[in-house]
C-alpha positions in Angstrom: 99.1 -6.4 -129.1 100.1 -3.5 -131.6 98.5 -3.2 -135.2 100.6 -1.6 -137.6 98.1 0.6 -140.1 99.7 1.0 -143.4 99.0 4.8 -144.9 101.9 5.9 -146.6 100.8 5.6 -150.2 99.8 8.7 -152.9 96.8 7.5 -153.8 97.4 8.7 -157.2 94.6 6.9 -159.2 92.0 8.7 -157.3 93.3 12.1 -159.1 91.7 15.4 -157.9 90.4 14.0 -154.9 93.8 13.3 -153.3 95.7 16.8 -154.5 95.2 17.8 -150.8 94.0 15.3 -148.7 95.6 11.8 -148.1 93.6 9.2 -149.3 93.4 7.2 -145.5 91.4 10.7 -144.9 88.7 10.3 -147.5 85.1 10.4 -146.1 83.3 7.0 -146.1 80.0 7.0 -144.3 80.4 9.0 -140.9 84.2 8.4 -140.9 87.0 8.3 -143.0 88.5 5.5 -144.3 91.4 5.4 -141.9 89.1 5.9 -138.7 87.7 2.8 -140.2 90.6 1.0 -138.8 89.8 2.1 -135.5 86.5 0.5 -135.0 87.7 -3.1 -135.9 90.9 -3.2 -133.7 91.4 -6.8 -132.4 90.6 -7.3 -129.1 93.8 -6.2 -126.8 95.1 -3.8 -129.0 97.4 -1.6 -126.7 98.8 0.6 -129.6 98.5 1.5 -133.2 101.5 2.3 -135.0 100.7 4.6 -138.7 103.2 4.9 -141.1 102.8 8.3 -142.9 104.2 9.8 -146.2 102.7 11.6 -149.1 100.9 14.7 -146.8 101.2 13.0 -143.2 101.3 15.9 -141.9 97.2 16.2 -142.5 97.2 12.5 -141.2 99.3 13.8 -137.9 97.1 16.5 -137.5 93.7 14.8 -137.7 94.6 11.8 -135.4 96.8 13.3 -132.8 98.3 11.0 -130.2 95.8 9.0 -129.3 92.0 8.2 -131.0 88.8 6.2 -129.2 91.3 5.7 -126.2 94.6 3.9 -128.1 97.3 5.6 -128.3 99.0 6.6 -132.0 102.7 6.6 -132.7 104.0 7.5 -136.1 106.3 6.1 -138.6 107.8 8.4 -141.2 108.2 6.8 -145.2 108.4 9.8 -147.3 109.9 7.4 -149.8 107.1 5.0 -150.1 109.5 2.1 -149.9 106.4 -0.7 -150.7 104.3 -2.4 -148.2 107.0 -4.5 -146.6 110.1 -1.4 -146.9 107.4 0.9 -145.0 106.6 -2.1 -142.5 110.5 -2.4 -142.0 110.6 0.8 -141.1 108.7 0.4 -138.2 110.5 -2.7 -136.9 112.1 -1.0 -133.9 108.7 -0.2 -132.6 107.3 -3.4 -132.5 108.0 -5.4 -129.2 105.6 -8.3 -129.8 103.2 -9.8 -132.1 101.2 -7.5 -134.2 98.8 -7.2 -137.0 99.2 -5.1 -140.3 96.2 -3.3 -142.0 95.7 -1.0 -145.3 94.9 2.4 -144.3 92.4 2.7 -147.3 90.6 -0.8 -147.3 87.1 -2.1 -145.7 87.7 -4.9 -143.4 84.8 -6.7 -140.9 85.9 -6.6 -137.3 85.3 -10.4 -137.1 87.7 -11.3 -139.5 90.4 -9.3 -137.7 89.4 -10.7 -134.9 89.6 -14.3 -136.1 93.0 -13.2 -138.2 95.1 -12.6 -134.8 94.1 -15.5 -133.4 97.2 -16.9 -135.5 100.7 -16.7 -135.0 101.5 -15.8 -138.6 98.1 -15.5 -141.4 96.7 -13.1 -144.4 93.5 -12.4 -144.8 92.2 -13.6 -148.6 89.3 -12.9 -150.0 87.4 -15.0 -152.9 86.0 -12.7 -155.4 83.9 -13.8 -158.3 86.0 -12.7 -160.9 89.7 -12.6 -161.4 91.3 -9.2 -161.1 94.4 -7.4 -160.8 96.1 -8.5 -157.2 98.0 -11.5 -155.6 96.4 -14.3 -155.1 97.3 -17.2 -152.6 97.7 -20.5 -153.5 97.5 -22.9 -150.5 96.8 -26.4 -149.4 94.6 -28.3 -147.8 95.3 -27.3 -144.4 95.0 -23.2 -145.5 98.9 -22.9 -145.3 100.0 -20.4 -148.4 102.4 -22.2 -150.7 102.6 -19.6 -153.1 101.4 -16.1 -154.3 100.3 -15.8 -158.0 100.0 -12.1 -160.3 96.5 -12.5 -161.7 97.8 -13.4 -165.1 99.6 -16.4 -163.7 96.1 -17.3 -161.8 94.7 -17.2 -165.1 97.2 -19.1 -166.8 97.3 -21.9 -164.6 93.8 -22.5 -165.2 93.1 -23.6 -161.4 90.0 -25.7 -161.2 89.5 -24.2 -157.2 89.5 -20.5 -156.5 92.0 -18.6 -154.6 92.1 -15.7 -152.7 93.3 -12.6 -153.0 95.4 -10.7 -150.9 93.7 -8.5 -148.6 96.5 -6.5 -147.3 96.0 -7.8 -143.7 98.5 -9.9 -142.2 99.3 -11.2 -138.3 103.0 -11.1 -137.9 105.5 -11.7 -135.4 109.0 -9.5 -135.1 110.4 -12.8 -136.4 109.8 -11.9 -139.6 112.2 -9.0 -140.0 115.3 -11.5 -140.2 113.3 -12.0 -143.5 115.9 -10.1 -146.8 113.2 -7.9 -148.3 111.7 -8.7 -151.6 111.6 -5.8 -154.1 109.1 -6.3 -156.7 109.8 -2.8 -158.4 112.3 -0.5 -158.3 112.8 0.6 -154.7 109.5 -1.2 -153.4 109.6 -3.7 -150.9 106.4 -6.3 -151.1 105.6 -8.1 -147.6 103.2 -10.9 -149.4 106.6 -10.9 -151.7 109.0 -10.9 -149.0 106.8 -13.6 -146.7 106.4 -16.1 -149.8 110.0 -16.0 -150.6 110.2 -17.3 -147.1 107.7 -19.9 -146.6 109.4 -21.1 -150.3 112.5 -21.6 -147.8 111.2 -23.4 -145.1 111.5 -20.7 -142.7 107.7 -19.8 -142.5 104.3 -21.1 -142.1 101.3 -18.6 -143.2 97.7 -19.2 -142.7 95.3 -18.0 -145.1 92.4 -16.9 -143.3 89.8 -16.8 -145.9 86.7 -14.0 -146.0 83.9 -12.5 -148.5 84.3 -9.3 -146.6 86.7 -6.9 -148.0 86.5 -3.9 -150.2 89.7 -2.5 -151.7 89.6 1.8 -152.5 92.0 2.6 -155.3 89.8 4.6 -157.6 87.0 7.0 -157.2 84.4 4.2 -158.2 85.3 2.1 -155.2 85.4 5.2 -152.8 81.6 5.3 -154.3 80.7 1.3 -153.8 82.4 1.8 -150.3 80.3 4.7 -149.6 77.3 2.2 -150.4 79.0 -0.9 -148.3 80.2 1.0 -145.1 77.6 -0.2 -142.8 78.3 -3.7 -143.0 81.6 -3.0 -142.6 81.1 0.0 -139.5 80.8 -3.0 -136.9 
């Protein structure tokens, strides 16, 4: 199995902090948050695959070719074409299922674990309060029917909670016969991109469900990750 670790992005709400260093790079407990990732590989991961833009260079040169034994190959996205455009990117790379992570996010080792045990599935997290993300409306048997901005999750007044997108996925090459979604100008969104495709019949996605997940956009949540990282080190 490959995993794809998504770490192309600015970082630009953490301000100063990410002038000169990449955010995946940022310090969280004894690593940083990008040699997170490496500690909660699925079981049989045979290679990671890092996309790399805004100063990649620093990512390049603090990973080399291989780290705790897997070997690394990069994927350039200077443009920071959105989660999915940077995924596509990497497309000739991938020879067989594979699992997609956020460079810059906590993630328990279980739930990956659990996660590519299916052929396609996200990873959702309930949180107690609704804020800003995508959040996945699904059925009874956990299959996504439908992603929803946070202001249509509130609109819609559901009487059950959702989940939020995590950011991880377990994909198959299948998926890049998918047309890309762009959800802004010149970024490509995968939950965008897969939704539009289980609307056409031509996907089923899992929602594996957790309470573990911690998203790092600002310098607060660097701060509340530095407190969380142990539960999330294993």
């Amino acid at each position: 199995m490959q995993v794809v670790i998504l770490a192309a992005g600015k970082g630009t709400r953490m301000g100063a902090l990410t002038e000169e260093i990449p955010k995946p790079l940022l310090r969280v407990g004894e690593d940083t948050l990008l040699e997170q990732k490496f500690s909660i590989l699925p079981e049989g991961t045979e290679e990671v695959i890092v996309t790399i833009g805004y100063l990649g260079e620093r990512i390049r040169e603090h990973l080399g070719s291989a780290y705790r034994g897997v070997p690394i190959r990069y994927i350039e996205d200077p443009e920071r074409s959105g989660t999915a455009g940077t995924l596509w990117k990497a497309r000739n790379a991938l020879h067989g299922a594979f699992v997609v992570l956020a460079a810059d996010d906590l993630y328990q080792k279980r739930d990956i674990d659990a996660l590519a045990r299916h052929e396609h599935a996200v990873l959702g997290k309930h949180v107690a309060q609704i804020t800003p993300g995508d959040y996945l409306d699904h059925d009874d048997a956990h299959t996504v029917t439908d992603v929803l901005s946070h202001t249509e999750y509130e609109a819609q007044a559901h009487t059950r909670r959702l989940p939020i997108n995590t950011s991880a996925f377990k994909l198959t090459p299948r998926i890049f016969e998918f047309p890309l979604v762009e959800y802004k100008p010149g970024e490509y969104g995968l939950p965008h991109t897969l939704i539009a495709a289980v609307k056409r019949g031509e996907l089923s996605l899992r929602v594996h469900a957790t309470e573990a997940w911690h998203q790092v956009n600002t310098p607060e949540q660097l701060a509340e990750a530095e407190r969380l990282y142990a539960q999330f080190s294993t």
